[in-house]
PDB file of C-alpha atoms in Angstrom:
ATOM      1  CA  GLN A   1      -0.699   9.488 -16.562  1.00  0.00           C
ATOM      2  CA  VAL A   2      -0.015   8.717 -12.931  1.00  0.00           C
ATOM      3  CA  GLN A   3       3.299   8.402 -11.187  1.00  0.00           C
ATOM      4  CA  GLN A   4       3.889   6.930  -7.767  1.00  0.00           C
ATOM      5  CA  VAL A   5       7.019   6.639  -5.693  1.00  0.00           C
ATOM      6  CA  GLU A   6       7.131   4.203  -2.815  1.00  0.00           C
ATOM      7  CA  SER A   7       9.729   4.535  -0.061  1.00  0.00           C
ATOM      8  CA  GLY A   8      10.492   3.469   3.447  1.00  0.00           C
ATOM      9  CA  GLY A   9      11.397  -0.189   2.979  1.00  0.00           C
ATOM     10  CA  GLY A  10      14.321  -1.797   4.511  1.00  0.00           C
ATOM     11  CA  LEU A  11      15.707  -4.763   6.475  1.00  0.00           C
ATOM     12  CA  VAL A  12      14.281  -5.337   9.923  1.00  0.00           C
ATOM     13  CA  GLN A  13      14.162  -8.110  12.530  1.00  0.00           C
ATOM     14  CA  ALA A  14      10.888  -9.915  13.388  1.00  0.00           C
ATOM     15  CA  GLY A  15       8.849  -7.703  15.694  1.00  0.00           C
ATOM     16  CA  GLY A  16      10.208  -4.512  14.262  1.00  0.00           C
ATOM     17  CA  SER A  17       8.384  -1.640  12.513  1.00  0.00           C
ATOM     18  CA  LEU A  18       8.601   0.178   9.220  1.00  0.00           C
ATOM     19  CA  ARG A  19       6.578   3.098   7.774  1.00  0.00           C
ATOM     20  CA  LEU A  20       6.108   3.230   4.033  1.00  0.00           C
ATOM     21  CA  SER A  21       5.133   6.161   1.929  1.00  0.00           C
ATOM     22  CA  CYS A  22       3.744   6.595  -1.519  1.00  0.00           C
ATOM     23  CA  VAL A  23       3.808   9.944  -3.207  1.00  0.00           C
ATOM     24  CA  SER A  24       1.543  10.276  -6.288  1.00  0.00           C
ATOM     25  CA  SER A  25       1.607  12.778  -9.112  1.00  0.00           C
ATOM     26  CA  GLY A  26      -0.187  13.273 -12.362  1.00  0.00           C
ATOM     27  CA  ARG A  27      -3.560  14.243 -13.552  1.00  0.00           C
ATOM     28  CA  GLY A  28      -6.932  13.041 -12.296  1.00  0.00           C
ATOM     29  CA  LEU A  29      -5.846  11.673  -8.902  1.00  0.00           C
ATOM     30  CA  SER A  30      -9.160  12.723  -7.451  1.00  0.00           C
ATOM     31  CA  ASN A  31     -10.821  10.248  -9.753  1.00  0.00           C
ATOM     32  CA  TYR A  32      -9.351   7.315  -7.820  1.00  0.00           C
ATOM     33  CA  ALA A  33     -11.637   6.481  -4.945  1.00  0.00           C
ATOM     34  CA  PHE A  34      -9.448   3.709  -3.502  1.00  0.00           C
ATOM     35  CA  MET A  35      -5.777   3.613  -2.576  1.00  0.00           C
ATOM     36  CA  GLY A  36      -4.019   0.481  -1.434  1.00  0.00           C
ATOM     37  CA  TRP A  37      -0.780  -1.331  -0.583  1.00  0.00           C
ATOM     38  CA  PHE A  38       0.116  -4.683  -2.048  1.00  0.00           C
ATOM     39  CA  ARG A  39       2.898  -7.131  -1.251  1.00  0.00           C
ATOM     40  CA  GLN A  40       4.551  -9.462  -3.719  1.00  0.00           C
ATOM     41  CA  ALA A  41       7.548 -11.868  -3.322  1.00  0.00           C
ATOM     42  CA  PRO A  42       9.243 -13.388  -6.453  1.00  0.00           C
ATOM     43  CA  GLY A  43       7.189 -16.183  -7.921  1.00  0.00           C
ATOM     44  CA  GLU A  44       4.335 -15.437  -5.505  1.00  0.00           C
ATOM     45  CA  GLU A  45       0.854 -13.858  -5.839  1.00  0.00           C
ATOM     46  CA  ARG A  46       0.580 -10.125  -5.305  1.00  0.00           C
ATOM     47  CA  THR A  47      -1.572  -9.757  -2.225  1.00  0.00           C
ATOM     48  CA  ILE A  48      -3.441  -6.813  -0.884  1.00  0.00           C
ATOM     49  CA  VAL A  49      -2.461  -5.784   2.604  1.00  0.00           C
ATOM     50  CA  ALA A  50      -4.542  -2.559   3.058  1.00  0.00           C
ATOM     51  CA  SER A  51      -6.823  -0.135   1.300  1.00  0.00           C
ATOM     52  CA  ILE A  52      -8.383   3.175   2.131  1.00  0.00           C
ATOM     53  CA  THR A  53     -10.997   5.314   0.464  1.00  0.00           C
ATOM     54  CA  ARG A  54      -9.874   8.787  -0.702  1.00  0.00           C
ATOM     55  CA  SER A  55     -12.959  10.571   0.622  1.00  0.00           C
ATOM     56  CA  THR A  56     -13.941   9.102   3.930  1.00  0.00           C
ATOM     57  CA  GLY A  57     -10.783   7.291   4.987  1.00  0.00           C
ATOM     58  CA  THR A  58     -12.572   4.013   5.408  1.00  0.00           C
ATOM     59  CA  THR A  59     -10.018   1.229   5.621  1.00  0.00           C
ATOM     60  CA  TYR A  60      -9.734  -2.486   4.863  1.00  0.00           C
ATOM     61  CA  TYR A  61      -7.189  -5.113   6.102  1.00  0.00           C
ATOM     62  CA  PRO A  62      -6.913  -8.812   5.435  1.00  0.00           C
ATOM     63  CA  ASP A  63      -6.738 -10.976   8.493  1.00  0.00           C
ATOM     64  CA  SER A  64      -3.053 -11.660   8.010  1.00  0.00           C
ATOM     65  CA  VAL A  65      -2.133  -8.066   8.856  1.00  0.00           C
ATOM     66  CA  LYS A  66      -5.138  -6.828  10.878  1.00  0.00           C
ATOM     67  CA  GLY A  67      -4.020  -5.228  14.201  1.00  0.00           C
ATOM     68  CA  ARG A  68      -0.436  -4.828  12.884  1.00  0.00           C
ATOM     69  CA  PHE A  69      -0.728  -2.544   9.857  1.00  0.00           C
ATOM     70  CA  THR A  70      -2.286   0.815   9.532  1.00  0.00           C
ATOM     71  CA  ILE A  71      -2.976   2.598   6.306  1.00  0.00           C
ATOM     72  CA  SER A  72      -3.530   6.392   6.210  1.00  0.00           C
ATOM     73  CA  ARG A  73      -3.585   9.134   3.666  1.00  0.00           C
ATOM     74  CA  ASP A  74      -2.991  12.819   3.257  1.00  0.00           C
ATOM     75  CA  ASN A  75      -4.997  13.883   0.207  1.00  0.00           C
ATOM     76  CA  ALA A  76      -3.532  17.392   0.182  1.00  0.00           C
ATOM     77  CA  LYS A  77       0.007  15.854  -0.215  1.00  0.00           C
ATOM     78  CA  ASN A  78      -1.244  13.018  -2.507  1.00  0.00           C
ATOM     79  CA  THR A  79       0.511  10.685  -0.193  1.00  0.00           C
ATOM     80  CA  VAL A  80      -0.527   7.279   1.261  1.00  0.00           C
ATOM     81  CA  TYR A  81       1.304   5.683   4.263  1.00  0.00           C
ATOM     82  CA  LEU A  82       1.520   2.181   5.619  1.00  0.00           C
ATOM     83  CA  GLN A  83       2.615   1.791   9.227  1.00  0.00           C
ATOM     84  CA  MET A  84       3.789  -1.784   9.766  1.00  0.00           C
ATOM     85  CA  ASN A  85       4.208  -3.029  13.355  1.00  0.00           C
ATOM     86  CA  ASN A  86       5.239  -6.374  14.813  1.00  0.00           C
ATOM     87  CA  LEU A  87       6.612  -7.469  11.437  1.00  0.00           C
ATOM     88  CA  LYS A  88       6.912 -11.142  10.611  1.00  0.00           C
ATOM     89  CA  PRO A  89       9.120 -12.994   8.107  1.00  0.00           C
ATOM     90  CA  ASP A  90       6.029 -13.703   5.948  1.00  0.00           C
ATOM     91  CA  ASP A  91       5.675  -9.948   5.452  1.00  0.00           C
ATOM     92  CA  THR A  92       8.761  -9.995   3.367  1.00  0.00           C
ATOM     93  CA  GLY A  93       8.288  -8.737  -0.183  1.00  0.00           C
ATOM     94  CA  VAL A  94       8.160  -5.830  -2.519  1.00  0.00           C
ATOM     95  CA  TYR A  95       5.448  -3.378  -1.432  1.00  0.00           C
ATOM     96  CA  TYR A  96       3.556  -1.485  -4.121  1.00  0.00           C
ATOM     97  CA  CYS A  97       0.964   1.255  -3.740  1.00  0.00           C
ATOM     98  CA  ALA A  98      -1.998   1.305  -6.073  1.00  0.00           C
ATOM     99  CA  ARG A  99      -5.200   3.140  -6.967  1.00  0.00           C
ATOM    100  CA  ARG A 100      -8.529   2.228  -8.503  1.00  0.00           C
ATOM    101  CA  PRO A 101     -11.355   4.505  -9.536  1.00  0.00           C
ATOM    102  CA  THR A 102     -14.145   2.351  -8.130  1.00  0.00           C
ATOM    103  CA  ILE A 103     -14.633  -0.875  -6.349  1.00  0.00           C
ATOM    104  CA  GLN A 104     -15.672  -2.406  -9.686  1.00  0.00           C
ATOM    105  CA  ASP A 105     -12.364  -1.536 -11.278  1.00  0.00           C
ATOM    106  CA  ASP A 106      -8.921  -3.216 -11.073  1.00  0.00           C
ATOM    107  CA  PHE A 107      -6.173  -1.651  -8.941  1.00  0.00           C
ATOM    108  CA  GLU A 108      -3.601   0.197 -11.074  1.00  0.00           C
ATOM    109  CA  PHE A 109       0.152   0.043 -10.210  1.00  0.00           C
ATOM    110  CA  TRP A 110       2.366   2.916 -11.186  1.00  0.00           C
ATOM    111  CA  GLY A 111       5.470   2.700  -9.128  1.00  0.00           C
ATOM    112  CA  GLN A 112       8.562   0.478  -8.697  1.00  0.00           C
ATOM    113  CA  GLY A 113       7.798  -0.699  -5.180  1.00  0.00           C
ATOM    114  CA  THR A 114       9.895  -0.711  -2.104  1.00  0.00           C
ATOM    115  CA  GLN A 115      11.529  -3.833  -0.706  1.00  0.00           C
ATOM    116  CA  VAL A 116      10.764  -5.008   2.890  1.00  0.00           C
ATOM    117  CA  THR A 117      12.788  -7.827   4.342  1.00  0.00           C
ATOM    118  CA  VAL A 118      11.989  -9.275   7.794  1.00  0.00           C
ATOM    119  CA  SER A 119      14.569 -11.594   9.220  1.00  0.00           C
ATOM    120  CA  SER A 120      13.723 -14.253  11.831  1.00  0.00           C
TER     121      SER A 120
END
């Protein structure tokens, strides 16, 4: 019973920046301890690019984006952000936000995603 709307994607040149937003609505959002951003290109594996805990704001980044991407959240607005700097062509894909109740659960995807295209 969760709805999520991702926005902020677009076409940028390598080295550029984008800021993605994900607004969530529905019941029980406080039951999701983790929020995250994933990237997926057609025919490729969906890959996590960032996560953050709802309570403390503890973040996680894979090495591929560390130092370039920053995830943040505003719990009062039920919104998660992804600031992407120094974008590379390999960052191209559809970006989805997701939530999971605990670290032992799978991430759940509720939105349509937003397209990010980085030209070289």
